PDB file of C-alpha atoms in Angstrom:
ATOM      1  CA  MET A   6     127.933  16.703 170.964  1.00 87.00           C
ATOM      2  CA  GLU A   7     128.661  20.383 171.703  1.00 94.00           C
ATOM      3  CA  LYS A   8     126.252  22.599 173.711  1.00 96.00           C
ATOM      4  CA  LEU A   9     126.244  26.063 173.002  1.00 96.00           C
ATOM      5  CA  THR A  10     124.002  28.737 175.070  1.00 96.00           C
ATOM      6  CA  SER A  11     125.529  32.063 173.867  1.00 97.00           C
ATOM      7  CA  ILE A  12     124.441  34.116 170.576  1.00 96.00           C
ATOM      8  CA  HIS A  13     128.146  35.219 170.733  1.00 97.00           C
ATOM      9  CA  ASN A  14     129.414  31.782 170.272  1.00 97.00           C
ATOM     10  CA  GLN A  15     131.306  32.065 166.679  1.00 98.00           C
ATOM     11  CA  HIS A  16     129.383  28.838 165.367  1.00 98.00           C
ATOM     12  CA  VAL A  17     126.178  30.913 166.021  1.00 98.00           C
ATOM     13  CA  LYS A  18     127.608  34.184 164.410  1.00 98.00           C
ATOM     14  CA  ASN A  19     128.343  32.104 161.328  1.00 98.00           C
ATOM     15  CA  TRP A  20     124.643  30.325 161.207  1.00 98.00           C
ATOM     16  CA  LYS A  21     123.172  33.610 161.585  1.00 98.00           C
ATOM     17  CA  LYS A  22     125.332  35.110 158.785  1.00 98.00           C
ATOM     18  CA  LEU A  23     123.914  32.336 156.466  1.00 98.00           C
ATOM     19  CA  GLN A  24     120.923  34.445 156.194  1.00 96.00           C
ATOM     20  CA  THR A  25     123.133  36.801 153.778  1.00 97.00           C
ATOM     21  CA  LYS A  26     123.784  35.578 150.372  1.00 95.00           C
ATOM     22  CA  LYS A  27     127.209  36.581 150.279  1.00 96.00           C
ATOM     23  CA  TYR A  28     128.195  34.456 153.224  1.00 98.00           C
ATOM     24  CA  ARG A  29     125.998  31.562 151.837  1.00 97.00           C
ATOM     25  CA  ARG A  30     128.220  32.017 148.652  1.00 95.00           C
ATOM     26  CA  GLN A  31     131.393  32.398 150.417  1.00 97.00           C
ATOM     27  CA  THR A  32     130.880  29.030 152.604  1.00 97.00           C
ATOM     28  CA  VAL A  33     129.233  27.066 149.738  1.00 97.00           C
ATOM     29  CA  THR A  34     126.419  26.113 152.572  1.00 98.00           C
ATOM     30  CA  TYR A  35     122.763  27.275 153.401  1.00 98.00           C
ATOM     31  CA  LEU A  36     120.900  26.683 156.533  1.00 98.00           C
ATOM     32  CA  LEU A  37     117.544  24.454 156.452  1.00 97.00           C
ATOM     33  CA  ASP A  38     115.092  25.241 159.327  1.00 97.00           C
ATOM     34  CA  GLY A  39     112.512  22.939 160.404  1.00 96.00           C
ATOM     35  CA  TRP A  40     111.682  19.068 160.505  1.00 95.00           C
ATOM     36  CA  HIS A  41     109.957  19.477 157.139  1.00 96.00           C
ATOM     37  CA  LEU A  42     112.669  20.647 155.562  1.00 97.00           C
ATOM     38  CA  VAL A  43     115.497  18.473 157.400  1.00 96.00           C
ATOM     39  CA  ASN A  44     113.342  15.406 156.664  1.00 95.00           C
ATOM     40  CA  GLU A  45     113.490  16.303 152.768  1.00 97.00           C
ATOM     41  CA  ALA A  46     117.230  16.423 152.762  1.00 97.00           C
ATOM     42  CA  VAL A  47     117.625  13.387 154.613  1.00 95.00           C
ATOM     43  CA  GLN A  48     115.366  11.664 152.225  1.00 95.00           C
ATOM     44  CA  SER A  49     116.890  13.169 149.178  1.00 96.00           C
ATOM     45  CA  GLY A  50     120.496  11.815 150.024  1.00 96.00           C
ATOM     46  CA  VAL A  51     121.671  15.493 150.913  1.00 96.00           C
ATOM     47  CA  GLN A  52     124.554  15.770 153.018  1.00 96.00           C
ATOM     48  CA  ILE A  53     124.310  17.413 156.332  1.00 97.00           C
ATOM     49  CA  LEU A  54     127.071  19.093 157.400  1.00 98.00           C
ATOM     50  CA  GLN A  55     126.090  20.213 160.650  1.00 98.00           C
ATOM     51  CA  LEU A  56     123.058  19.190 162.869  1.00 97.00           C
ATOM     52  CA  ILE A  57     121.644  22.114 165.228  1.00 98.00           C
ATOM     53  CA  GLY A  58     118.579  21.351 167.763  1.00 97.00           C
ATOM     54  CA  THR A  59     117.547  21.972 170.976  1.00 97.00           C
ATOM     55  CA  SER A  60     117.911  19.309 173.710  1.00 96.00           C
ATOM     56  CA  GLU A  61     114.250  18.673 173.810  1.00 96.00           C
ATOM     57  CA  GLN A  62     114.092  18.035 169.931  1.00 96.00           C
ATOM     58  CA  LEU A  63     117.122  16.188 169.955  1.00 94.00           C
ATOM     59  CA  ALA A  64     116.584  14.000 173.134  1.00 93.00           C
ATOM     60  CA  ALA A  65     113.144  13.080 171.078  1.00 92.00           C
ATOM     61  CA  HIS A  66     114.834  11.992 167.918  1.00 90.00           C
ATOM     62  CA  PRO A  67     118.317  10.361 169.033  1.00 89.00           C
ATOM     63  CA  ASP A  68     118.715   8.563 165.303  1.00 88.00           C
ATOM     64  CA  LEU A  69     119.489  12.425 163.969  1.00 86.00           C
ATOM     65  CA  ASN A  70     123.079  11.748 166.039  1.00 84.00           C
ATOM     66  CA  SER A  71     124.052   9.414 163.289  1.00 90.00           C
ATOM     67  CA  LEU A  72     123.427  12.008 160.315  1.00 92.00           C
ATOM     68  CA  THR A  73     126.545  13.808 160.903  1.00 95.00           C
ATOM     69  CA  ASP A  74     129.625  14.237 163.596  1.00 93.00           C
ATOM     70  CA  GLU A  75     128.605  17.774 164.194  1.00 96.00           C
ATOM     71  CA  VAL A  76     125.830  18.013 166.395  1.00 96.00           C
ATOM     72  CA  TYR A  77     125.262  20.886 168.238  1.00 97.00           C
ATOM     73  CA  GLU A  78     122.662  21.439 171.355  1.00 97.00           C
ATOM     74  CA  VAL A  79     121.498  24.925 171.436  1.00 98.00           C
ATOM     75  CA  THR A  80     119.080  26.936 173.441  1.00 97.00           C
ATOM     76  CA  GLU A  81     115.546  28.199 172.224  1.00 95.00           C
ATOM     77  CA  GLU A  82     117.117  31.553 172.079  1.00 96.00           C
ATOM     78  CA  VAL A  83     119.865  30.506 169.883  1.00 97.00           C
ATOM     79  CA  MET A  84     117.682  28.639 167.701  1.00 97.00           C
ATOM     80  CA  GLN A  85     115.671  31.938 167.071  1.00 96.00           C
ATOM     81  CA  HIS A  86     118.678  34.107 166.655  1.00 96.00           C
ATOM     82  CA  ILE A  87     119.903  31.886 163.840  1.00 97.00           C
ATOM     83  CA  THR A  88     116.387  31.317 162.096  1.00 94.00           C
ATOM     84  CA  ASP A  89     114.124  33.648 160.177  1.00 81.00           C
ATOM     85  CA  THR A  90     111.052  32.242 161.542  1.00 84.00           C
ATOM     86  CA  VAL A  91     108.657  33.544 164.495  1.00 85.00           C
ATOM     87  CA  THR A  92     108.543  30.458 166.173  1.00 88.00           C
ATOM     88  CA  PRO A  93     111.203  28.096 165.509  1.00 92.00           C
ATOM     89  CA  GLN A  94     110.705  24.205 165.445  1.00 94.00           C
ATOM     90  CA  GLY A  95     114.196  23.410 167.129  1.00 96.00           C
ATOM     91  CA  ILE A  96     115.580  21.785 164.590  1.00 97.00           C
ATOM     92  CA  ALA A  97     118.091  22.934 161.712  1.00 97.00           C
ATOM     93  CA  ALA A  98     120.747  21.674 159.481  1.00 97.00           C
ATOM     94  CA  VAL A  99     123.664  23.264 157.269  1.00 98.00           C
ATOM     95  CA  VAL A 100     123.860  21.845 154.159  1.00 98.00           C
ATOM     96  CA  PRO A 101     125.547  22.076 150.912  1.00 97.00           C
ATOM     97  CA  LEU A 102     125.008  24.970 148.504  1.00 96.00           C
ATOM     98  CA  PRO A 103     124.564  23.482 145.053  1.00 93.00           C
ATOM     99  CA  ASP A 104     126.358  25.157 142.247  1.00 90.00           C
ATOM    100  CA  ALA A 105     123.461  27.031 140.474  1.00 87.00           C
ATOM    101  CA  HIS A 106     125.622  28.842 138.013  1.00 83.00           C
ATOM    102  CA  LYS A 107     127.131  25.923 136.162  1.00 80.00           C
ATOM    103  CA  VAL A 108     125.523  25.725 132.963  1.00 78.00           C
ATOM    104  CA  PRO A 109     124.482  22.108 132.009  1.00 78.00           C
ATOM    105  CA  ASP A 110     124.926  20.210 128.342  1.00 78.00           C
ATOM    106  CA  MET A 111     121.914  21.016 126.504  1.00 75.00           C
ATOM    107  CA  GLU A 112     121.597  17.660 125.088  1.00 74.00           C
ATOM    108  CA  SER A 113     121.189  16.273 128.376  1.00 76.00           C
ATOM    109  CA  LEU A 114     118.211  18.434 129.220  1.00 83.00           C
ATOM    110  CA  HIS A 115     114.756  17.406 128.660  1.00 89.00           C
ATOM    111  CA  GLY A 116     111.211  18.096 130.161  1.00 94.00           C
ATOM    112  CA  GLY A 117     109.391  21.322 131.118  1.00 96.00           C
ATOM    113  CA  TRP A 118     111.476  23.946 132.272  1.00 97.00           C
ATOM    114  CA  LEU A 119     110.423  27.524 134.305  1.00 98.00           C
ATOM    115  CA  PHE A 120     112.460  30.648 133.609  1.00 98.00           C
ATOM    116  CA  LEU A 121     111.868  33.483 136.180  1.00 98.00           C
ATOM    117  CA  ASP A 122     112.635  36.996 134.670  1.00 97.00           C
ATOM    118  CA  ARG A 123     113.465  39.316 137.487  1.00 97.00           C
ATOM    119  CA  VAL A 124     110.747  37.656 139.820  1.00 97.00           C
ATOM    120  CA  GLN A 125     111.578  39.804 143.068  1.00 96.00           C
ATOM    121  CA  ASP A 126     109.106  38.552 145.693  1.00 97.00           C
ATOM    122  CA  PRO A 127     110.865  35.466 147.494  1.00 97.00           C
ATOM    123  CA  GLY A 128     107.025  34.167 148.290  1.00 97.00           C
ATOM    124  CA  ASN A 129     106.241  33.682 144.384  1.00 97.00           C
ATOM    125  CA  VAL A 130     109.677  32.609 143.267  1.00 98.00           C
ATOM    126  CA  GLY A 131     109.301  29.762 146.057  1.00 98.00           C
ATOM    127  CA  THR A 132     105.796  28.902 145.208  1.00 98.00           C
ATOM    128  CA  MET A 133     106.640  28.887 141.628  1.00 98.00           C
ATOM    129  CA  VAL A 134     109.405  26.556 142.260  1.00 98.00           C
ATOM    130  CA  ARG A 135     106.987  24.237 144.262  1.00 98.00           C
ATOM    131  CA  THR A 136     104.684  24.188 141.689  1.00 98.00           C
ATOM    132  CA  ALA A 137     107.069  23.326 138.866  1.00 98.00           C
ATOM    133  CA  ASP A 138     107.879  20.558 141.118  1.00 98.00           C
ATOM    134  CA  ALA A 139     104.266  19.534 141.606  1.00 97.00           C
ATOM    135  CA  ALA A 140     103.679  19.719 137.549  1.00 96.00           C
ATOM    136  CA  GLY A 141     106.369  17.404 137.109  1.00 96.00           C
ATOM    137  CA  PHE A 142     109.047  20.169 135.497  1.00 96.00           C
ATOM    138  CA  ALA A 143     112.550  19.086 135.330  1.00 95.00           C
ATOM    139  CA  GLY A 144     113.810  22.406 136.382  1.00 95.00           C
ATOM    140  CA  VAL A 145     113.790  26.403 137.242  1.00 97.00           C
ATOM    141  CA  VAL A 146     116.207  29.026 135.879  1.00 97.00           C
ATOM    142  CA  VAL A 147     116.172  32.523 137.652  1.00 97.00           C
ATOM    143  CA  SER A 148     117.722  35.432 136.323  1.00 96.00           C
ATOM    144  CA  HIS A 149     120.489  37.449 138.128  1.00 89.00           C
ATOM    145  CA  ARG A 150     117.684  40.131 139.236  1.00 91.00           C
ATOM    146  CA  SER A 151     115.279  37.654 140.752  1.00 96.00           C
ATOM    147  CA  ALA A 152     114.977  36.593 144.375  1.00 96.00           C
ATOM    148  CA  ASP A 153     117.691  34.728 145.444  1.00 96.00           C
ATOM    149  CA  ILE A 154     116.653  31.183 145.378  1.00 96.00           C
ATOM    150  CA  PHE A 155     118.851  30.166 148.659  1.00 96.00           C
ATOM    151  CA  SER A 156     117.432  33.066 150.628  1.00 96.00           C
ATOM    152  CA  PRO A 157     115.656  31.932 154.152  1.00 95.00           C
ATOM    153  CA  LYS A 158     112.146  33.135 152.552  1.00 96.00           C
ATOM    154  CA  VAL A 159     112.197  31.366 149.309  1.00 97.00           C
ATOM    155  CA  ILE A 160     113.569  28.199 151.193  1.00 97.00           C
ATOM    156  CA  ARG A 161     110.642  28.115 153.423  1.00 95.00           C
ATOM    157  CA  SER A 162     108.315  28.796 150.375  1.00 97.00           C
ATOM    158  CA  MET A 163     109.817  26.010 148.185  1.00 98.00           C
ATOM    159  CA  GLN A 164     109.135  23.433 151.034  1.00 96.00           C
ATOM    160  CA  GLY A 165     111.887  21.076 149.841  1.00 97.00           C
ATOM    161  CA  SER A 166     111.009  21.189 146.355  1.00 98.00           C
ATOM    162  CA  GLN A 167     114.776  22.468 145.681  1.00 97.00           C
ATOM    163  CA  PHE A 168     115.765  18.812 146.259  1.00 97.00           C
ATOM    164  CA  HIS A 169     113.273  17.536 143.789  1.00 97.00           C
ATOM    165  CA  LEU A 170     114.578  19.374 140.415  1.00 95.00           C
ATOM    166  CA  LYS A 171     117.317  21.318 139.061  1.00 94.00           C
ATOM    167  CA  LEU A 172     117.690  24.953 140.005  1.00 96.00           C
ATOM    168  CA  TYR A 173     119.918  27.366 137.823  1.00 95.00           C
ATOM    169  CA  GLU A 174     120.450  31.074 138.039  1.00 95.00           C
ATOM    170  CA  GLY A 175     121.993  32.738 134.570  1.00 94.00           C
ATOM    171  CA  ASP A 176     121.502  34.813 131.842  1.00 95.00           C
ATOM    172  CA  LEU A 177     117.924  34.223 130.788  1.00 96.00           C
ATOM    173  CA  ALA A 178     118.663  35.074 126.803  1.00 96.00           C
ATOM    174  CA  LYS A 179     121.474  32.786 126.906  1.00 94.00           C
ATOM    175  CA  TRP A 180     119.644  30.128 128.109  1.00 95.00           C
ATOM    176  CA  ILE A 181     117.257  30.635 125.754  1.00 95.00           C
ATOM    177  CA  GLU A 182     119.409  30.688 122.858  1.00 94.00           C
ATOM    178  CA  ASP A 183     121.016  27.496 124.044  1.00 92.00           C
ATOM    179  CA  PHE A 184     117.212  25.779 124.362  1.00 93.00           C
ATOM    180  CA  LYS A 185     116.722  26.810 120.387  1.00 93.00           C
ATOM    181  CA  THR A 186     119.899  24.738 119.474  1.00 91.00           C
ATOM    182  CA  VAL A 187     118.037  21.719 120.608  1.00 89.00           C
ATOM    183  CA  ASN A 188     114.843  22.860 118.917  1.00 92.00           C
ATOM    184  CA  ALA A 189     112.877  23.443 122.188  1.00 94.00           C
ATOM    185  CA  PRO A 190     110.195  26.223 121.932  1.00 95.00           C
ATOM    186  CA  ILE A 191     110.188  28.951 124.404  1.00 96.00           C
ATOM    187  CA  TYR A 192     107.099  30.239 125.610  1.00 96.00           C
ATOM    188  CA  GLY A 193     106.710  33.899 127.215  1.00 95.00           C
ATOM    189  CA  THR A 194     104.018  35.380 129.059  1.00 93.00           C
ATOM    190  CA  GLN A 195     102.408  38.266 127.688  1.00 86.00           C
ATOM    191  CA  LEU A 196      98.563  39.544 126.478  1.00 73.00           C
ATOM    192  CA  ASN A 197      99.342  41.193 123.122  1.00 75.00           C
ATOM    193  CA  PRO A 198      97.837  40.845 119.334  1.00 67.00           C
ATOM    194  CA  GLN A 199     100.103  38.200 118.963  1.00 77.00           C
ATOM    195  CA  ALA A 200      99.678  36.084 121.474  1.00 84.00           C
ATOM    196  CA  LYS A 201      97.537  32.673 121.592  1.00 89.00           C
ATOM    197  CA  SER A 202      95.717  31.330 124.355  1.00 90.00           C
ATOM    198  CA  PHE A 203      97.808  29.034 126.423  1.00 92.00           C
ATOM    199  CA  ARG A 204      95.241  26.119 125.600  1.00 90.00           C
ATOM    200  CA  ASP A 205      96.518  26.170 122.155  1.00 91.00           C
ATOM    201  CA  ALA A 206     100.079  25.466 122.985  1.00 89.00           C
ATOM    202  CA  GLU A 207     101.513  21.838 122.163  1.00 86.00           C
ATOM    203  CA  PRO A 208     104.823  21.707 123.183  1.00 88.00           C
ATOM    204  CA  GLY A 209     107.271  18.908 122.514  1.00 84.00           C
ATOM    205  CA  LYS A 210     109.116  16.916 125.130  1.00 89.00           C
ATOM    206  CA  THR A 211     111.409  19.709 126.102  1.00 93.00           C
ATOM    207  CA  PHE A 212     110.410  23.563 126.204  1.00 95.00           C
ATOM    208  CA  ALA A 213     110.589  26.547 128.392  1.00 96.00           C
ATOM    209  CA  LEU A 214     107.832  28.748 130.139  1.00 97.00           C
ATOM    210  CA  ILE A 215     109.057  32.436 131.041  1.00 98.00           C
ATOM    211  CA  MET A 216     107.396  34.244 133.890  1.00 97.00           C
ATOM    212  CA  GLY A 217     107.976  38.238 134.344  1.00 95.00           C
ATOM    213  CA  ASN A 218     108.152  40.372 136.928  1.00 95.00           C
ATOM    214  CA  GLU A 219     105.553  40.999 139.118  1.00 93.00           C
ATOM    215  CA  GLY A 220     104.740  44.659 137.688  1.00 90.00           C
ATOM    216  CA  GLN A 221     106.613  45.221 134.570  1.00 91.00           C
ATOM    217  CA  GLY A 222     106.106  41.418 132.999  1.00 92.00           C
ATOM    218  CA  MET A 223     108.661  40.291 130.784  1.00 95.00           C
ATOM    219  CA  SER A 224     111.845  42.326 129.122  1.00 95.00           C
ATOM    220  CA  ASP A 225     111.350  43.297 125.697  1.00 93.00           C
ATOM    221  CA  GLN A 226     114.447  41.337 124.865  1.00 95.00           C
ATOM    222  CA  LEU A 227     113.262  38.071 125.989  1.00 96.00           C
ATOM    223  CA  LEU A 228     109.984  38.627 124.391  1.00 94.00           C
ATOM    224  CA  SER A 229     111.578  39.269 121.243  1.00 93.00           C
ATOM    225  CA  GLN A 230     113.564  35.927 121.886  1.00 96.00           C
ATOM    226  CA  THR A 231     110.455  33.467 122.053  1.00 96.00           C
ATOM    227  CA  THR A 232     109.086  31.208 120.009  1.00 94.00           C
ATOM    228  CA  ALA A 233     105.337  31.883 120.864  1.00 93.00           C
ATOM    229  CA  ASN A 234     103.861  34.284 123.625  1.00 94.00           C
ATOM    230  CA  LEU A 235     100.770  32.704 125.474  1.00 95.00           C
ATOM    231  CA  TYR A 236      97.942  34.564 127.583  1.00 92.00           C
ATOM    232  CA  ILE A 237      95.402  33.035 129.922  1.00 92.00           C
ATOM    233  CA  PRO A 238      91.787  34.089 128.794  1.00 90.00           C
ATOM    234  CA  MET A 239      89.894  35.281 131.855  1.00 86.00           C
ATOM    235  CA  ARG A 240      85.743  35.112 132.183  1.00 85.00           C
ATOM    236  CA  GLY A 241      85.754  37.106 135.042  1.00 89.00           C
ATOM    237  CA  GLN A 242      86.380  40.780 135.514  1.00 84.00           C
ATOM    238  CA  ALA A 243      89.682  40.571 137.332  1.00 86.00           C
ATOM    239  CA  GLU A 244      92.193  42.642 135.570  1.00 80.00           C
ATOM    240  CA  SER A 245      94.865  40.447 136.076  1.00 83.00           C
ATOM    241  CA  LEU A 246      96.382  37.375 138.065  1.00 90.00           C
ATOM    242  CA  ASN A 247      99.214  36.796 140.437  1.00 94.00           C
ATOM    243  CA  VAL A 248     102.111  35.737 138.571  1.00 96.00           C
ATOM    244  CA  ALA A 249     102.502  32.367 140.709  1.00 97.00           C
ATOM    245  CA  VAL A 250      98.952  31.799 139.866  1.00 97.00           C
ATOM    246  CA  SER A 251      99.337  32.170 136.311  1.00 96.00           C
ATOM    247  CA  ALA A 252     102.655  30.124 136.305  1.00 97.00           C
ATOM    248  CA  GLY A 253     100.572  27.235 138.185  1.00 97.00           C
ATOM    249  CA  ILE A 254      98.109  27.226 135.312  1.00 96.00           C
ATOM    250  CA  LEU A 255     100.368  27.503 132.584  1.00 96.00           C
ATOM    251  CA  MET A 256     102.559  24.770 133.976  1.00 96.00           C
ATOM    252  CA  PHE A 257     100.102  21.965 134.410  1.00 96.00           C
ATOM    253  CA  GLN A 258      98.718  22.972 131.040  1.00 94.00           C
ATOM    254  CA  LEU A 259     101.868  22.964 129.272  1.00 94.00           C
ATOM    255  CA  ASN A 260     103.219  19.504 130.761  1.00 89.00           C
ATOM    256  CA  LYS A 261      99.790  17.486 130.491  1.00 79.00           C
ATOM    257  CA  ASN A 262     101.499  15.218 127.923  1.00 63.00           C
ATOM    258  CA  LEU A 263     104.903  14.910 129.700  1.00 59.00           C
TER     259      LEU A 263
END
């Protein structure tokens, strides 16, 4: 076990840089902050590359030392420096970054899929991934202009759901056309004369739901590619729903028969 007390140590500098997308991609790793995320990773069989903890937390959980050969005892100052939280829990881990750009074989894809079109708020992205997990969806695909799915804020909001379903980043127009090759319906979300109530949608065993940008909704290009566009009838007088709330309602409805 190596003890680190300075924020100028090279290991500490590298952990700090994992808050940036560039360094995460360069090292193909990312940082988990807190007990819940570390435990979720361990329970999911994710490799722990480096374990970082304060003396108090490491002493209270000696079994953690068996997770990796690289265990680092750090001060609370160092832990505060490398994490993106106000009050760190004193435990963190570096884990492999999944290959989110590899396009899978369409024939192997089944179940409900959530596509995020330029959703830029990290809290919304993380919440929708977590809700997709809760609703039994198979995976989530985010467009290139959405919030990075492995940024610290999205990681905190996902609460470990990244270990329970597949996550990809890519060109949604291409993903839509690929889904069509296996006759999977693509549902957009927009209120227009041609749209239908979400309660009338009857998807099969494989389908995709697209949620659009918080302010602008879905792009015109993607709307032109959908099988059908859905809306949520509202009885009250609210003008609109938060995109993550809408996604939750739609995902549980569409996935009810799976």
